[in-house]
Structures are given as structure tokens and as C-alpha cells.
Amino acid sequence: MSVTAEVLAKFWLAQQRDTRCGAPLSNSPLFVRAMFANTTKTARMMVVCRCSVGDQIFSVTPSTNYEFDYLGQSTKGDLNLNFDHLDAFGMDGPATLQGPIEEVAMKEAEEAKDLLNDLGISSPSSARNSSRGIFCSRTLNLRSISAIGYDMDYTLIHYNVKAWEGRAYDYCLGNLRSMGFPVDGLAFDPDLVIRGLVIDKEKGNLVKADRFGYVKRAMHGTRMLSTQDVSEMYGRELVDLRKENRWVFLNTLFSVSEAVAYMQMVVRYDEGAISAEICPPDYRGLYKAVGKALFRAHVEGQLKSEIMSKPELFVEPDPELPLALLDQKEAGKKLLLITNSDYHYTDKMMKHSFNRFLPNDMGWRDLFDIVSMPYLSALLHGK
């Protein structure tokens, strides 16, 4: 007899005792009875079980207090049998639920725990508290993947956003000043813009759209618009990123400095401080001027020269990242580095971020089978 059947049978016998004592069977918290259904081929026995959580026969593991079992599965929402009710029926709760299946499960749980300890791996219950945890919405079988390509900036090399984008902003404002724009009194505000927002070049706004493309929040210049203003301005209009002449998606951290400068220039434009001689008299022309100033900051070399001279001020190294790539290479994968930075800058930054964490005098170049510079990167990014 299985453990479950044994428990149900004991409950049934206990219920029979309750019935003989005059207790109404239909009001009992758990009711088990045998029913026979005759068919033309066979007779089947059906066991009907009715349980009530309200009567506290079972309790449900709440979402605020759950654990992970030995398979790494969450116990949230699990039904737990209340041993006190088993005791009320004259049964030893823990002893009743022990059986071959439970013994195997407990043994496997102990073996899994010992294996994790031997490998130096934290238990599954600590995964949700990991500072390096990753949310995965799908899985990918890497056995069929023979080559893996990486970008460098903000992928293999993570910059200090405030430091890097702050200096890019400073150089951008310097170029705007040389073009005649009024930039006195402006300062970089990294909290003004985040990646994932969209610039509306037609209205001089920064908008946040939902997954359907409807604008939910908006800011004109540096001023947040009210819900009523947003509704009157956009209504049921959709943000269509395919219309690049109007919408600009801030999809990289490099967009932060540009967006901050643009939104601040919108304020100066609305104040009438920017004349038509400086740029075309609309928000599109203003965006083009800011983009040109930032582009000059990137290509003229002063910004990158400053970063290369003091990379420790701008780069946040990750000691585990080079080792992760080394694991992939030793697993037989071909690794590619694809970047639109020049080789001099790439070599300097990769040496700073990778070489000291690699074993046996390896260099970053030893990790990659192919290193691709501006032309292929521009092609892949559609530029």
C-alpha cells in the first residue's frame, strides 16, 4: 500500500469512529469513502477526498515566507499537512508520512547539499539574494553554438556612467559653446535621463511609453508634464521607433549625455536664448546641433585620450568576466570582439580591464579568435 493510500485509509477509519459516535460525516473536515462503479468491462474503485484549507487540515506556503527545496524549486503555494490534525485522529503525523519515497527524497536532498558544498556552490535558497543574479526569460543550448561575439563598450568593459558620460557631456557643452549656444550655468545631471526612454524631436519631449507604444509619462525640457498634458498632447498616438526622423530610442548608456544636453537646450530654446542663426528654429534642428557637438567630442580624440590616460577613473573592472570568457574558449567556442573603437583605444582599455585577471601571462588578445574594428561593427549596427 502506498503512503498516500495508507494515510487516507487511516483517515477513513477515524471518520468511521466519528460516525459511530454520532458525529455527522458530512461536516467532517476530511471525508473519504469507497465507491464502486460497475462498467461492462471492469469494476473500478474510486476514492473521493474532500479537504478544507479553511479548517486548517492543510496550510498554504505564503509568498512572504517560502524556501527552495533540494531541486531548487520554490515552495511558494505548496500545500502542507497539519500534523496536529493527524494527532487528533490518534496517528503519529511524522511517522505516518515516512515511507520509501520520502526516504529516497531525503537521501537525495542530503547528497545534493553535500555536492554543492564540495563544489563551493551556494545553496539554491541563496540565489535570490545574490548581487550577481540574472533574470532569465528563456534558455539557450550552447552546444550548437560554435562562435560567440561580444561588443566592447558597456559589454566587456563597464564604464562608470557618471564619470564617462559626465566628461562626454562636458566636451559636448564645450563644442556647443564654440557654436554660439548659451551653456553657462549648465551641469551634468545623471538622474535626469535613463536608458529606455524616447526623445520626441518634434515636440522637444522625453517620453516613457508602455509596451504597446502609448505615452504614459513625458517631460518637456527638464519639466515633467502632468497626466492631463500628456493626454492632450499624445492621446492615442503611438511611439513608432521606425520613424527615425521623429523618435530617438535611448538604447545605450552613451545616450545619457546627449539626452541630458538636449533637454537642457530645449529649456534655453523655449526661453528664447537660442537665435535662428545658431540652428534651425525647431526642436529637430536643436537635436541635430546637440548630436553634432557630441559626435565631435567622440571623434576628435580628446575625450578618449583623457580616458586612456586615467582608465581607473572611468572603468569598473570585473575580475570574473575574463575568466568566464576563458571558460567559453576552453569549451571549444570561438570568441569574437566587435567594436567601433579604434585599435589603440581598444588595446589600452582591454589591457587595463582583462590582463591582470588572466592566468599564465595571458593577454586579452589570446581570448579572441577574431577582433573586428570600426567597419564591420558599423555594418552590423546599420550605421
Coordinates of C-alpha atoms in Angstrom, one line a residue:
M1 CA 0.0 0.0 0.0
S2 CA 1.4 3.4 -0.9
V3 CA 2.0 6.1 1.7
T4 CA -0.9 8.3 0.4
A5 CA -3.3 5.4 0.4
E6 CA -2.3 4.4 3.9
V7 CA -2.9 7.9 5.2
L8 CA -6.3 8.1 3.5
A9 CA -7.3 4.7 4.9
K10 CA -6.4 5.8 8.4
F11 CA -8.4 8.9 8.0
W12 CA -11.3 6.9 6.7
L13 CA -11.2 4.5 9.7
A14 CA -11.0 7.5 12.1
Q15 CA -14.0 9.1 10.3
Q16 CA -15.9 5.8 10.8
R17 CA -15.3 6.0 14.5
D18 CA -16.6 9.6 14.5
T19 CA -19.7 8.4 12.7
R20 CA -20.4 5.7 15.2
C21 CA -20.0 8.3 18.0
G22 CA -22.7 10.4 16.4
A23 CA -20.5 12.9 14.6
P24 CA -22.1 13.9 11.3
L25 CA -19.8 12.6 8.5
S26 CA -20.7 15.4 6.0
N27 CA -19.4 18.0 8.4
S28 CA -16.0 16.3 9.0
P29 CA -13.0 18.2 7.6
L30 CA -11.8 15.2 5.6
F31 CA -14.2 12.7 4.1
V32 CA -13.1 9.5 2.4
R33 CA -15.4 6.8 1.2
A34 CA -15.1 3.9 -1.2
M35 CA -17.4 3.9 -4.2
F36 CA -17.7 1.1 -6.7
A37 CA -18.7 1.9 -10.3
N38 CA -19.6 -1.1 -12.4
T39 CA -18.9 -1.0 -16.1
T40 CA -19.2 -3.5 -18.8
K41 CA -15.5 -4.3 -18.7
T42 CA -14.3 -3.8 -15.2
A43 CA -15.1 -2.6 -11.7
R44 CA -13.2 0.4 -10.6
M45 CA -12.8 1.7 -7.1
M46 CA -12.8 5.5 -6.7
V47 CA -11.6 7.3 -3.6
V48 CA -13.3 10.6 -3.1
C49 CA -11.3 13.0 -0.9
R50 CA -12.5 16.4 0.3
C51 CA -10.2 18.7 2.2
S52 CA -10.8 22.1 3.6
V53 CA -8.0 24.7 3.9
G54 CA -10.3 26.8 6.0
D55 CA -10.5 24.1 8.6
Q56 CA -6.7 24.1 8.7
I57 CA -6.3 20.5 7.6
F58 CA -3.8 21.9 5.0
S59 CA -1.9 25.2 5.1
V60 CA -0.6 27.0 2.0
T61 CA 3.0 28.3 2.0
P62 CA 2.7 32.1 1.6
S63 CA 4.6 34.2 -0.9
T64 CA 6.2 36.1 2.0
N65 CA 7.7 33.1 3.7
Y66 CA 8.9 30.4 1.4
E67 CA 12.0 28.4 0.7
F68 CA 13.6 26.3 -2.0
D69 CA 13.6 22.5 -2.0
Y70 CA 16.6 20.3 -2.8
L71 CA 15.7 20.5 -6.5
G72 CA 15.9 24.3 -6.4
Q73 CA 12.1 24.7 -6.8
S74 CA 10.2 27.3 -4.8
T75 CA 7.9 26.0 -2.1
K76 CA 5.6 29.0 -2.5
G77 CA 1.9 27.8 -2.8
D78 CA 2.7 24.3 -1.6
L79 CA 0.0 22.5 0.5
N80 CA 1.3 21.5 3.9
L81 CA -0.5 18.9 6.0
N82 CA -1.1 20.0 9.6
F83 CA 0.3 17.3 11.9
D84 CA -1.9 18.4 14.8
H85 CA -5.0 17.1 13.0
L86 CA -3.3 13.8 12.4
D87 CA -2.6 13.6 16.1
A88 CA -6.3 14.3 16.8
F89 CA -7.1 11.1 14.9
G90 CA -4.7 9.1 17.0
M91 CA -1.9 9.0 14.4
D92 CA 1.7 9.9 14.7
G93 CA 2.0 12.6 12.0
P94 CA 5.7 12.4 11.1
A95 CA 5.8 8.6 11.4
T96 CA 2.7 8.2 9.2
L97 CA 4.2 10.2 6.3
Q98 CA 7.5 8.4 6.3
G99 CA 8.0 5.8 3.6
P100 CA 10.2 4.6 0.8
I101 CA 9.6 7.6 -1.4
E102 CA 10.3 10.1 1.4
E103 CA 13.4 8.3 2.4
V104 CA 14.8 8.4 -1.1
A105 CA 13.9 12.1 -1.4
M106 CA 15.6 13.0 1.9
K107 CA 18.7 11.0 0.9
E108 CA 18.9 12.7 -2.5
A109 CA 18.5 16.1 -0.8
E110 CA 21.4 15.4 1.5
E111 CA 23.6 14.2 -1.4
A112 CA 22.8 17.3 -3.4
K113 CA 23.6 19.5 -0.4
D114 CA 26.9 17.7 0.1
L115 CA 27.8 18.0 -3.6
L116 CA 27.1 21.8 -3.6
N117 CA 29.2 22.2 -0.5
D118 CA 32.1 20.2 -2.1
L119 CA 31.9 22.3 -5.2
G120 CA 31.8 25.5 -3.2
I121 CA 28.4 26.5 -4.7
S122 CA 25.9 28.3 -2.5
S123 CA 22.6 26.6 -1.9
P124 CA 19.6 27.4 -4.3
S125 CA 17.9 29.3 -1.5
S126 CA 20.7 32.0 -1.6
A127 CA 20.3 32.6 -5.3
R128 CA 17.5 35.1 -4.8
N129 CA 19.8 37.2 -2.6
S130 CA 22.8 37.1 -5.0
S131 CA 24.1 40.5 -6.0
R132 CA 25.1 39.0 -9.4
G133 CA 21.8 37.2 -10.0
I134 CA 20.4 37.2 -13.6
F135 CA 16.8 37.0 -14.5
C136 CA 16.4 34.6 -17.4
S137 CA 13.2 34.5 -19.5
R138 CA 14.4 31.7 -21.8
T139 CA 17.2 29.1 -22.1
L140 CA 19.7 28.6 -24.9
N141 CA 21.5 25.3 -25.5
L142 CA 25.1 26.4 -26.2
R143 CA 26.1 23.0 -27.6
S144 CA 25.0 24.1 -31.0
I145 CA 26.7 27.5 -30.8
S146 CA 30.2 27.5 -32.2
A147 CA 31.1 31.2 -32.0
I148 CA 30.1 34.0 -29.6
G149 CA 30.6 37.7 -30.5
Y150 CA 31.0 40.5 -27.9
D151 CA 30.8 44.2 -28.1
M152 CA 33.4 46.1 -26.0
D153 CA 31.9 49.3 -24.6
Y154 CA 29.4 48.7 -21.8
T155 CA 29.5 44.9 -22.5
L156 CA 33.0 43.6 -21.9
I157 CA 34.1 46.9 -20.4
H158 CA 31.7 48.6 -17.9
Y159 CA 32.2 52.3 -17.5
N160 CA 31.4 54.4 -14.5
V161 CA 28.4 56.1 -16.1
K162 CA 28.6 59.3 -14.1
A163 CA 32.4 59.7 -14.8
W164 CA 32.4 58.7 -18.5
E165 CA 29.1 60.3 -19.6
G166 CA 29.9 63.3 -17.4
R167 CA 33.1 64.0 -19.3
A168 CA 31.4 63.4 -22.6
Y169 CA 28.8 66.0 -21.6
D170 CA 31.5 68.5 -20.7
Y171 CA 33.1 68.1 -24.1
C172 CA 29.7 68.4 -25.8
L173 CA 28.9 71.6 -24.0
G174 CA 32.3 73.0 -24.9
N175 CA 31.6 72.3 -28.6
L176 CA 28.1 73.9 -28.2
R177 CA 29.7 77.0 -26.7
S178 CA 32.0 77.3 -29.6
M179 CA 29.0 77.1 -31.9
G180 CA 27.4 80.0 -30.1
F181 CA 24.9 78.2 -27.8
P182 CA 24.2 79.6 -24.3
V183 CA 25.5 76.9 -22.0
D184 CA 26.6 79.0 -19.0
G185 CA 25.3 77.6 -15.7
L186 CA 24.5 74.1 -17.0
A187 CA 25.8 71.0 -15.3
F188 CA 25.5 67.3 -16.0
D189 CA 22.5 65.7 -14.2
P190 CA 22.8 61.9 -14.5
D191 CA 19.4 61.5 -12.8
L192 CA 17.6 63.4 -15.4
V193 CA 17.7 60.6 -18.1
I194 CA 17.7 56.8 -18.0
R195 CA 18.2 54.3 -20.8
G196 CA 15.0 53.1 -22.3
L197 CA 13.3 56.4 -22.7
V198 CA 12.5 58.0 -26.1
I199 CA 13.2 61.5 -27.4
D200 CA 10.4 63.2 -29.4
K201 CA 12.3 65.5 -31.7
E202 CA 9.1 67.1 -32.9
K203 CA 7.9 68.4 -29.6
G204 CA 11.2 68.6 -27.6
N205 CA 10.0 66.0 -25.1
L206 CA 11.4 62.9 -23.4
V207 CA 8.7 60.3 -23.1
K208 CA 8.1 56.9 -21.5
A209 CA 6.0 54.5 -23.5
D210 CA 4.4 51.3 -22.5
R211 CA 4.9 48.0 -24.4
F212 CA 2.1 48.9 -26.8
G213 CA 3.7 52.3 -27.6
Y214 CA 1.3 54.6 -25.8
V215 CA 2.9 57.5 -24.0
K216 CA 2.4 57.2 -20.2
R217 CA 4.8 59.9 -18.9
A218 CA 6.6 62.8 -20.6
M219 CA 8.9 65.6 -19.8
H220 CA 9.3 68.8 -21.8
G221 CA 12.8 70.1 -21.4
T222 CA 13.5 69.4 -17.7
R223 CA 9.9 69.9 -16.7
M224 CA 7.6 66.9 -16.0
L225 CA 4.2 67.2 -17.8
S226 CA 1.0 66.4 -15.9
T227 CA -1.1 63.5 -16.8
Q228 CA -3.6 65.8 -18.4
D229 CA -0.9 67.5 -20.5
V230 CA 0.3 64.1 -21.7
S231 CA -3.2 63.0 -22.6
E232 CA -3.9 66.2 -24.5
M233 CA -0.6 66.1 -26.3
Y234 CA -0.4 62.5 -27.3
G235 CA -3.9 61.0 -26.8
R236 CA -3.9 57.6 -28.5
E237 CA -0.8 58.3 -30.6
L238 CA 1.7 55.5 -30.7
V239 CA 5.5 55.9 -30.5
D240 CA 6.8 54.3 -33.7
L241 CA 10.6 53.9 -33.5
R242 CA 10.7 53.1 -37.2
K243 CA 10.1 56.9 -37.8
E244 CA 13.6 57.9 -37.0
N245 CA 13.0 61.4 -38.2
R246 CA 10.9 62.0 -35.1
W247 CA 11.7 59.3 -32.4
V248 CA 15.1 58.5 -30.9
F249 CA 15.3 55.5 -28.7
L250 CA 17.9 55.8 -25.8
N251 CA 19.1 52.2 -26.1
T252 CA 22.6 52.6 -24.8
L253 CA 24.3 54.4 -21.9
F254 CA 26.1 56.5 -24.4
S255 CA 22.8 58.2 -25.0
V256 CA 22.6 59.7 -21.5
S257 CA 25.0 62.6 -22.0
E258 CA 23.3 63.5 -25.3
A259 CA 19.8 63.4 -23.9
V260 CA 20.7 65.5 -20.8
A261 CA 22.3 68.2 -23.0
Y262 CA 19.4 68.2 -25.4
M263 CA 16.7 68.5 -22.7
Q264 CA 18.6 71.4 -21.2
M265 CA 18.9 73.1 -24.6
V266 CA 15.2 72.7 -25.0
V267 CA 14.7 74.9 -21.9
R268 CA 17.1 77.5 -23.3
Y269 CA 15.3 77.4 -26.7
D270 CA 11.9 78.0 -25.0
E271 CA 13.4 80.9 -23.2
G272 CA 14.3 82.5 -26.5
A273 CA 18.0 82.3 -25.7
I274 CA 18.9 80.5 -28.9
S275 CA 18.7 82.5 -32.1
A276 CA 17.8 81.2 -35.6
E277 CA 21.4 82.0 -36.7
I278 CA 22.8 79.2 -34.5
C279 CA 20.5 76.4 -35.5
P280 CA 17.2 75.8 -37.4
P281 CA 14.3 77.2 -35.3
D282 CA 12.7 74.0 -34.2
Y283 CA 13.3 71.1 -31.8
R284 CA 14.6 68.8 -34.6
G285 CA 17.3 71.3 -35.6
L286 CA 18.2 71.7 -31.9
Y287 CA 18.6 67.9 -31.6
K288 CA 20.8 67.8 -34.7
A289 CA 23.1 70.5 -33.3
V290 CA 23.5 68.7 -29.9
G291 CA 24.2 65.5 -31.7
K292 CA 26.8 67.2 -33.9
A293 CA 28.6 68.6 -30.8
L294 CA 28.7 65.2 -29.0
F295 CA 29.9 63.5 -32.2
R296 CA 32.8 65.9 -32.3
A297 CA 33.6 65.1 -28.7
H298 CA 33.9 61.4 -29.6
V299 CA 35.8 61.6 -32.8
E300 CA 38.2 64.4 -32.1
G301 CA 40.1 62.2 -29.7
Q302 CA 40.4 64.5 -26.6
L303 CA 37.8 62.6 -24.6
K304 CA 39.3 59.2 -25.3
S305 CA 42.8 60.4 -24.7
E306 CA 41.8 61.6 -21.3
I307 CA 40.1 58.2 -20.5
M308 CA 43.2 56.3 -21.7
S309 CA 45.5 58.4 -19.5
K310 CA 43.5 57.5 -16.3
P311 CA 41.3 54.4 -17.1
E312 CA 40.9 53.7 -13.3
L313 CA 38.7 56.8 -13.0
F314 CA 36.3 55.6 -15.8
V315 CA 36.3 51.8 -15.8
E316 CA 34.8 49.4 -13.2
P317 CA 36.7 46.1 -13.8
D318 CA 35.0 42.8 -13.2
P319 CA 37.6 40.1 -12.2
E320 CA 35.3 37.2 -13.1
L321 CA 34.5 38.4 -16.6
P322 CA 37.8 37.4 -18.2
L323 CA 37.6 34.0 -16.5
A324 CA 34.1 33.5 -17.9
L325 CA 35.4 34.1 -21.4
L326 CA 38.3 31.8 -20.7
D327 CA 35.8 29.1 -19.8
Q328 CA 34.0 29.5 -23.0
K329 CA 37.2 29.3 -25.0
E330 CA 38.3 26.2 -23.2
A331 CA 34.9 24.7 -24.0
G332 CA 35.7 25.0 -27.7
K333 CA 33.9 28.2 -28.5
K334 CA 35.3 30.7 -31.0
L335 CA 35.2 34.2 -29.5
L336 CA 34.9 37.4 -31.4
L337 CA 35.4 41.0 -30.3
I338 CA 33.4 43.5 -32.4
T339 CA 33.8 47.2 -31.6
N340 CA 33.7 50.6 -33.4
S341 CA 36.6 51.9 -31.3
D342 CA 40.0 52.1 -32.9
Y343 CA 42.6 49.6 -32.0
H344 CA 44.8 51.9 -29.9
Y345 CA 41.9 52.7 -27.6
T346 CA 40.6 49.1 -27.6
D347 CA 44.0 47.7 -26.7
K348 CA 44.6 50.2 -23.9
M349 CA 41.2 49.6 -22.3
M350 CA 41.2 45.8 -22.7
K351 CA 44.6 45.5 -21.2
H352 CA 43.5 47.5 -18.2
S353 CA 40.3 45.5 -17.7
F354 CA 41.4 42.0 -18.6
N355 CA 45.1 41.2 -18.5
R356 CA 45.7 41.3 -14.7
F357 CA 42.9 38.8 -14.2
L358 CA 44.1 36.2 -16.7
P359 CA 46.5 33.3 -15.8
N360 CA 49.9 32.5 -17.0
D361 CA 50.8 35.8 -18.6
M362 CA 47.8 35.6 -21.0
G363 CA 46.7 38.8 -22.7
W364 CA 43.2 39.8 -23.7
R365 CA 44.1 39.2 -27.3
D366 CA 44.7 35.5 -26.6
L367 CA 41.0 35.1 -25.7
F368 CA 39.7 36.2 -29.1
D369 CA 39.9 34.4 -32.5
I370 CA 38.8 37.5 -34.3
V371 CA 38.9 41.2 -33.4
S372 CA 36.9 43.4 -35.6
M373 CA 37.2 47.2 -35.8
P374 CA 35.0 50.0 -37.0
Y375 CA 33.9 48.9 -40.4
L376 CA 32.3 45.6 -39.6
S377 CA 30.8 47.0 -36.4
A378 CA 29.2 49.9 -38.2
L379 CA 27.8 47.4 -40.8
L380 CA 26.3 45.2 -38.0
H381 CA 24.8 48.2 -36.3
G382 CA 23.3 49.5 -39.5
K383 CA 25.3 52.7 -39.5

